[in-house]
Backbone as CSV, one residue per row, in Angstrom:
resi,resn,N_x,N_y,N_z,CA_x,CA_y,CA_z,C_x,C_y,C_z
1,MET,0.823,-1.188,0.000,0.000,0.000,0.000,0.867,1.252,0.000
2,ARG,1.969,1.182,0.735,2.868,2.329,0.804,3.455,2.653,-0.568
3,GLN,3.803,1.623,-1.343,4.360,1.842,-2.678,3.321,2.481,-3.599
4,ILE,2.074,2.076,-3.478,1.013,2.644,-4.299,0.861,4.131,-3.974
5,CYS,0.880,4.475,-2.690,0.779,5.882,-2.276,1.972,6.683,-2.784
6,SER,3.166,6.087,-2.728,4.360,6.773,-3.222,4.275,6.995,-4.719
7,VAL,3.826,5.982,-5.434,3.679,6.101,-6.890,2.602,7.136,-7.198
8,ALA,1.480,7.072,-6.486,0.401,8.038,-6.707,0.877,9.455,-6.394
9,GLY,1.646,9.609,-5.315,2.201,10.912,-4.960,3.153,11.424,-6.033
10,LEU,3.979,10.526,-6.548,4.915,10.892,-7.611,4.157,11.297,-8.869
11,VAL,3.131,10.541,-9.223,2.319,10.864,-10.401,1.653,12.224,-10.204
12,LEU,1.096,12.467,-9.020,0.481,13.763,-8.740,1.496,14.900,-8.825
13,PHE,2.683,14.682,-8.270,3.725,15.698,-8.311,4.144,15.994,-9.754
14,ILE,4.377,14.947,-10.545,4.775,15.127,-11.951,3.655,15.833,-12.712
15,SER,2.405,15.443,-12.454,1.262,16.087,-13.114,1.194,17.564,-12.764
16,PHE,1.414,17.876,-11.484,1.390,19.270,-11.038,2.489,20.075,-11.734
17,VAL,3.704,19.521,-11.765,4.829,20.210,-12.411,4.542,20.399,-13.895
18,TRP,4.027,19.363,-14.563,3.722,19.450,-15.995,2.645,20.497,-16.238
19,PHE,1.560,20.478,-15.419,0.468,21.430,-15.578,0.957,22.861,-15.346
20,THR,1.761,23.049,-14.316,2.299,24.382,-14.005,3.185,24.886,-15.134
21,ALA,4.032,24.022,-15.671,4.912,24.412,-16.783,4.098,24.724,-18.029
22,ALA,3.081,23.908,-18.303,2.234,24.144,-19.475,1.480,25.461,-19.327
23,LYS,0.970,25.739,-18.139,0.242,26.984,-17.887,1.171,28.192,-18.026
24,ALA,2.379,28.082,-17.491,3.356,29.173,-17.589,3.721,29.424,-19.039
25,GLN,3.830,28.346,-19.817,4.193,28.488,-21.219,3.089,29.214,-21.991
26,GLN,1.832,28.989,-21.623,0.712,29.641,-22.290,0.684,31.143,-22.013
27,THR,1.111,31.563,-20.841,1.016,32.972,-20.484,2.298,33.746,-20.774
28,THR,3.356,33.071,-21.195,4.600,33.753,-21.522,4.425,34.455,-22.866
29,PRO,4.683,35.762,-22.920,4.537,36.478,-24.189,5.520,35.952,-25.236
30,SER,5.041,35.850,-26.442,5.877,35.408,-27.562,6.304,36.608,-28.381
31,ARG,7.414,36.436,-29.105,7.836,37.424,-30.106,7.234,36.952,-31.427
32,ILE,6.239,37.682,-31.902,5.535,37.297,-33.126,5.974,38.208,-34.264
33,LEU,6.413,37.591,-35.338,6.786,38.316,-36.552,5.701,38.076,-37.591
34,ILE,5.098,39.157,-38.067,4.115,39.058,-39.141,4.813,39.475,-40.422
35,HIS,4.964,38.526,-41.330,5.673,38.731,-42.591,4.630,39.097,-43.654
36,MET,4.520,40.387,-43.926,3.539,40.915,-44.879,4.218,41.021,-46.233
37,LYS,3.832,40.162,-47.175,4.558,40.144,-48.438,3.690,40.296,-49.679
38,THR,2.387,40.414,-49.510,1.497,40.541,-50.656,0.996,41.974,-50.757
39,SER,1.124,42.572,-51.921,0.702,43.972,-52.069,-0.814,44.091,-52.040
40,LEU,-1.260,45.269,-51.693,-2.690,45.557,-51.639,-3.339,45.343,-52.998
41,SER,-2.634,45.680,-54.059,-3.202,45.532,-55.401,-3.356,44.065,-55.814
42,LEU,-2.608,43.159,-55.185,-2.707,41.742,-55.523,-3.752,41.004,-54.705
43,ASP,-3.877,41.327,-53.433,-4.833,40.637,-52.573,-5.096,41.467,-51.328
44,ASP,-6.140,42.266,-51.381,-6.404,43.155,-50.248,-6.824,42.402,-48.990
45,ALA,-7.386,41.211,-49.124,-7.806,40.461,-47.937,-6.603,40.067,-47.080
46,GLN,-5.518,39.670,-47.723,-4.339,39.261,-46.954,-3.717,40.437,-46.223
47,ILE,-3.453,41.505,-46.928,-2.748,42.633,-46.324,-3.620,43.329,-45.275
48,CYS,-4.934,43.310,-45.443,-5.812,43.966,-44.479,-5.988,43.139,-43.205
49,ALA,-5.656,41.859,-43.253,-5.718,41.021,-42.046,-4.538,41.314,-41.114
50,VAL,-3.445,41.801,-41.675,-2.215,42.018,-40.903,-2.439,42.895,-39.670
51,PRO,-3.006,44.101,-39.804,-3.140,44.933,-38.598,-4.093,44.339,-37.566
52,ASN,-5.131,43.637,-38.013,-6.063,43.030,-37.064,-5.365,41.963,-36.226
53,VAL,-4.575,41.123,-36.876,-3.846,40.069,-36.172,-2.800,40.697,-35.245
54,ALA,-2.130,41.733,-35.736,-1.118,42.410,-34.917,-1.755,42.985,-33.652
55,TRP,-2.878,43.662,-33.788,-3.546,44.268,-32.640,-4.003,43.204,-31.643
56,ALA,-4.588,42.118,-32.157,-5.039,41.038,-31.272,-3.858,40.427,-30.514
57,ALA,-2.724,40.270,-31.184,-1.535,39.706,-30.536,-0.989,40.653,-29.462
58,VAL,-0.976,41.952,-29.751,-0.531,42.936,-28.755,-1.475,42.905,-27.555
59,LYS,-2.753,42.853,-27.826,-3.744,42.828,-26.746,-3.560,41.579,-25.866
60,ALA,-3.111,40.481,-26.480,-2.865,39.235,-25.739,-1.535,39.279,-24.989
61,GLY,-0.790,40.381,-25.151,0.450,40.546,-24.405,1.717,40.149,-25.135
62,HIS,1.624,39.915,-26.427,2.797,39.499,-27.198,3.558,40.701,-27.759
63,LYS,4.822,40.493,-28.045,5.689,41.484,-28.691,5.542,41.245,-30.187
64,VAL,5.087,42.254,-30.921,4.766,42.076,-32.336,5.654,42.937,-33.222
65,THR,6.131,42.315,-34.289,6.894,43.006,-35.325,6.242,42.683,-36.662
66,ILE,6.112,43.693,-37.514,5.614,43.489,-38.874,6.781,43.749,-39.816
67,LEU,7.008,42.816,-40.734,8.021,42.988,-41.769,7.308,43.117,-43.108
68,VAL,7.398,44.300,-43.718,6.797,44.564,-45.025,7.835,44.154,-46.068
69,ASP,7.482,43.200,-46.908,8.450,42.583,-47.811,7.811,42.357,-49.183
70,ALA,8.624,41.918,-50.119,8.190,41.568,-51.474,7.318,42.694,-52.061
71,SER,6.211,42.338,-52.742,5.405,43.372,-53.394,4.664,44.259,-52.405
72,ALA,4.572,43.854,-51.141,3.877,44.679,-50.131,4.573,46.021,-49.917
73,VAL,5.879,46.118,-50.246,6.565,47.411,-50.069,5.918,48.501,-50.915
74,THR,5.274,48.117,-52.009,4.616,49.121,-52.854,3.397,49.727,-52.155
75,SER,2.800,48.990,-51.245,1.595,49.457,-50.553,1.886,50.450,-49.444
76,VAL,3.140,50.565,-49.040,3.517,51.511,-47.978,4.375,52.650,-48.529
77,THR,4.378,52.798,-49.859,5.187,53.822,-50.524,4.292,54.943,-51.039
78,LYS,4.635,56.170,-50.701,3.882,57.338,-51.160,4.068,57.495,-52.659
79,GLY,2.933,57.652,-53.369,2.978,57.928,-54.799,3.500,56.792,-55.659
80,PHE,3.383,55.533,-55.218,3.918,54.443,-56.039,3.055,54.255,-57.282
81,GLY,3.698,54.101,-58.427,3.013,53.947,-59.714,2.890,55.292,-60.395
82,TRP,2.870,55.286,-61.723,2.900,56.557,-62.452,1.680,57.422,-62.152
83,PHE,0.494,56.835,-62.081,-0.713,57.612,-61.810,-0.637,58.249,-60.421
84,ASN,-0.276,57.452,-59.442,-0.188,57.960,-58.069,0.946,58.971,-57.913
85,ARG,2.032,58.755,-58.641,3.160,59.698,-58.569,2.721,61.087,-59.041
86,VAL,1.831,61.110,-60.042,1.357,62.380,-60.595,0.207,62.969,-59.780
87,PHE,-0.776,62.129,-59.422,-2.010,62.646,-58.816,-2.127,62.451,-57.298
88,ARG,-1.382,61.488,-56.738,-1.509,61.231,-55.290,-0.133,60.960,-54.685
89,SER,0.777,61.847,-54.897,2.171,61.622,-54.503,2.398,61.666,-52.997
90,ASP,1.420,62.160,-52.244,1.614,62.293,-50.798,0.937,61.191,-49.988
91,SER,0.395,60.164,-50.674,-0.301,59.106,-49.941,0.165,57.717,-50.393
92,THR,-0.064,56.744,-49.515,0.263,55.350,-49.833,-1.018,54.604,-50.177
93,ALA,-0.879,53.436,-50.768,-2.061,52.616,-51.067,-2.805,52.263,-49.781
94,LEU,-2.068,51.987,-48.702,-2.731,51.682,-47.422,-3.481,52.905,-46.896
95,GLY,-2.889,54.075,-47.072,-3.537,55.305,-46.618,-4.791,55.634,-47.402
96,ARG,-4.853,55.195,-48.643,-6.032,55.437,-49.490,-7.096,54.363,-49.312
97,SER,-6.792,53.326,-48.548,-7.731,52.208,-48.350,-8.437,52.351,-47.012
98,GLY,-9.672,52.744,-47.086,-10.444,52.940,-45.869,-10.865,51.634,-45.222
99,LEU,-10.966,51.647,-43.908,-11.529,50.501,-43.190,-13.045,50.583,-43.338
100,PRO,-13.673,49.505,-43.798,-15.140,49.527,-43.894,-15.751,49.776,-42.510
101,GLU,-16.861,50.465,-42.488,-17.506,50.812,-41.214,-17.844,49.560,-40.405
102,ARG,-18.245,48.481,-41.075,-18.578,47.249,-40.338,-17.335,46.661,-39.675
103,GLU,-16.168,46.820,-40.307,-14.927,46.344,-39.691,-14.558,47.228,-38.508
104,ARG,-14.715,48.537,-38.653,-14.422,49.449,-37.557,-15.312,49.131,-36.340
105,LYS,-16.594,48.868,-36.594,-17.514,48.534,-35.498,-17.123,47.209,-34.851
106,ALA,-16.767,46.229,-35.670,-16.365,44.920,-35.140,-15.088,45.056,-34.301
107,LEU,-14.132,45.834,-34.782,-12.896,46.049,-34.013,-13.190,46.757,-32.701
108,SER,-14.075,47.740,-32.741,-14.453,48.467,-31.539,-15.013,47.510,-30.486
109,GLU,-15.899,46.627,-30.915,-16.506,45.653,-29.999,-15.480,44.637,-29.496
110,GLN,-14.717,44.057,-30.430,-13.768,43.001,-30.065,-12.631,43.506,-29.188
111,MET,-12.166,44.714,-29.447,-11.016,45.230,-28.717,-11.404,46.099,-27.526
112,GLY,-12.704,46.383,-27.390,-13.150,47.173,-26.258,-12.679,48.617,-26.319
113,VAL,-12.664,49.175,-27.527,-12.199,50.543,-27.754,-13.358,51.332,-28.383
114,PRO,-13.584,52.560,-27.944,-14.655,53.358,-28.555,-14.449,53.512,-30.063
115,LEU,-15.534,53.499,-30.799,-15.486,53.587,-32.262,-14.701,54.809,-32.741
116,GLU,-14.770,55.901,-32.003,-14.068,57.130,-32.401,-12.552,56.938,-32.417
117,GLN,-12.043,55.965,-31.669,-10.603,55.731,-31.596,-10.104,54.707,-32.626
118,ILE,-11.017,54.098,-33.358,-10.637,53.113,-34.375,-10.198,53.858,-35.636
119,PRO,-9.032,53.492,-36.197,-8.553,54.166,-37.413,-9.569,54.099,-38.566
120,HIS,-9.485,55.072,-39.452,-10.393,55.140,-40.597,-9.811,54.525,-41.860
121,ASP,-8.490,54.432,-41.941,-7.859,53.790,-43.104,-6.665,52.971,-42.613
122,TYR,-6.132,52.146,-43.507,-5.063,51.227,-43.113,-3.729,51.939,-42.857
123,GLY,-3.505,53.071,-43.471,-2.314,53.858,-43.170,-2.359,54.347,-41.731
124,GLU,-3.525,54.881,-41.327,-3.744,55.305,-39.938,-3.593,54.119,-38.985
125,TYR,-4.078,52.965,-39.434,-4.043,51.748,-38.619,-2.595,51.375,-38.293
126,PHE,-1.695,51.482,-39.283,-0.285,51.168,-39.036,0.328,52.159,-38.053
127,GLU,-0.032,53.431,-38.164,0.442,54.439,-37.208,-0.078,54.126,-35.804
128,PHE,-1.325,53.718,-35.721,-1.971,53.335,-34.470,-1.207,52.168,-33.821
129,LEU,-0.870,51.156,-34.615,-0.124,49.992,-34.112,1.268,50.393,-33.632
130,LYS,1.901,51.281,-34.383,3.235,51.753,-34.017,3.192,52.407,-32.626
131,LYS,2.156,53.192,-32.375,2.004,53.843,-31.067,1.764,52.818,-29.959
132,MET,1.238,51.642,-30.331,1.000,50.572,-29.354,2.272,49.759,-29.081
133,GLY,3.353,50.083,-29.802,4.611,49.370,-29.588,4.961,48.353,-30.656
134,VAL,4.133,48.218,-31.682,4.449,47.296,-32.771,5.598,47.888,-33.581
135,GLU,6.626,47.086,-33.811,7.738,47.526,-34.657,7.390,47.169,-36.094
136,ILE,7.565,48.123,-37.006,7.217,47.892,-38.413,8.438,48.216,-39.264
137,TYR,8.900,47.201,-39.984,10.086,47.333,-40.825,9.743,46.998,-42.277
138,GLY,10.557,47.517,-43.197,10.398,47.216,-44.617,11.716,46.759,-45.209
139,ASN,11.649,45.844,-46.143,12.822,45.290,-46.821,13.403,46.347,-47.770
140,ARG,14.523,46.927,-47.369,15.158,47.975,-48.163,15.632,47.444,-49.524
141,THR,16.102,46.214,-49.576,16.552,45.634,-50.843,15.388,45.512,-51.819
142,MET,14.228,45.096,-51.329,13.050,44.995,-52.199,12.627,46.382,-52.679
143,MET,12.791,47.382,-51.813,12.475,48.757,-52.218,13.358,49.173,-53.384
144,LEU,14.639,48.823,-53.311,15.557,49.156,-54.406,15.139,48.463,-55.699
145,LEU,14.689,47.212,-55.600,14.257,46.474,-56.795,13.029,47.110,-57.436
146,TYR,12.149,47.675,-56.614,10.959,48.367,-57.118,11.237,49.846,-57.414
147,LYS,12.499,50.255,-57.294,12.912,51.646,-57.513,12.180,52.609,-56.580
148,ILE,12.087,52.195,-55.313,11.430,52.999,-54.290,12.497,53.700,-53.471
149,ASP,12.359,55.006,-53.367,13.236,55.788,-52.507,12.770,55.560,-51.065
150,PRO,13.628,55.039,-50.174,13.201,54.800,-48.784,12.591,56.032,-48.107
151,ALA,12.916,57.226,-48.578,12.334,58.442,-48.012,10.845,58.559,-48.363
152,GLN,10.388,57.821,-49.371,8.986,57.862,-49.790,8.122,56.829,-49.076
153,VAL,8.712,56.049,-48.196,7.974,55.014,-47.479,7.248,55.657,-46.299
154,ALA,6.080,55.141,-45.969,5.284,55.656,-44.848,6.138,55.772,-43.591
155,SER,5.861,56.793,-42.805,6.683,57.062,-41.615,6.614,55.943,-40.579
156,ALA,5.572,55.130,-40.600,5.454,54.026,-39.638,6.421,52.886,-39.957
157,VAL,6.946,52.872,-41.193,7.796,51.769,-41.660,9.254,52.210,-41.690
158,THR,10.113,51.414,-41.048,11.544,51.678,-41.038,12.238,50.722,-42.017
159,PRO,12.848,51.238,-43.094,13.564,50.361,-44.025,14.779,49.725,-43.350
160,ILE,14.957,48.421,-43.591,16.100,47.705,-42.997,16.782,46.838,-44.048
161,PRO,18.090,46.565,-43.854,18.830,45.700,-44.787,18.534,44.216,-44.511
162,LEU,18.994,43.382,-45.427,18.758,41.942,-45.336,19.285,41.325,-44.040
163,GLU,20.442,41.782,-43.580,21.024,41.217,-42.361,20.080,41.406,-41.171
164,GLN,19.462,42.563,-41.088,18.539,42.828,-39.983,17.256,42.004,-40.142
165,MET,16.853,41.770,-41.388,15.694,40.911,-41.624,15.958,39.498,-41.102
166,VAL,17.140,38.994,-41.368,17.509,37.659,-40.892,17.426,37.614,-39.363
167,GLN,17.872,38.672,-38.705,17.785,38.731,-37.241,16.337,38.691,-36.764
168,LEU,15.440,39.357,-37.504,14.021,39.327,-37.136,13.469,37.904,-37.209
169,PHE,13.791,37.211,-38.306,13.326,35.828,-38.463,13.915,34.937,-37.377
170,ASP,15.182,35.144,-37.087,15.887,34.311,-36.121,15.361,34.511,-34.687
171,SER,14.964,35.725,-34.353,14.549,36.007,-32.973,13.059,35.770,-32.720
172,ALA,12.293,35.510,-33.762,10.843,35.315,-33.591,10.528,33.935,-33.018
173,ASP,9.559,33.921,-32.114,9.049,32.640,-31.597,8.046,32.055,-32.592
174,ARG,7.305,32.955,-33.236,6.299,32.527,-34.224,6.355,33.495,-35.404
175,ILE,6.148,32.938,-36.598,6.109,33.757,-37.814,4.781,33.499,-38.503
176,ILE,4.082,34.579,-38.789,2.799,34.503,-39.506,3.025,35.185,-40.847
177,VAL,2.604,34.543,-41.938,2.870,35.073,-43.277,1.573,35.464,-43.966
178,TYR,1.541,36.691,-44.496,0.430,37.183,-45.296,0.940,37.714,-46.609
């Protein structure tokens, strides 16, 4: 009987340690990297999901970084494209893309924030995230390939070289790709 109690005690102790470790692991903030690589002109559903996921992750207590890469760099560039360069040189594609009112209302409800504080367009949304502590970087090499002057990139986005991008990938606990 004594051996059964000892075994049962050991099983209970191991279960407690396992449960405590599992619970601690769930509440430990992760470093989440959101790799945004699809331009707004190619698939607006993907790029518009990025800020929502970023905000939800920040609200859950995670450290969030957004990396704007590949064709997505065109969506954060002021005046990208000949038409925009001539007629809308002071805005980005994200800045010209308004958040639908139903999305703003849903975000207000889900995040517990008054509707007046919800951004009206995706450019504003990135600025909003930046103020919340989200780091937002852009692939400077991809900007060069698209002939984008880094000075024309939205102020919320910091252009970085490939070496720094590798560090972002290396330091992330989780990577989400859009």
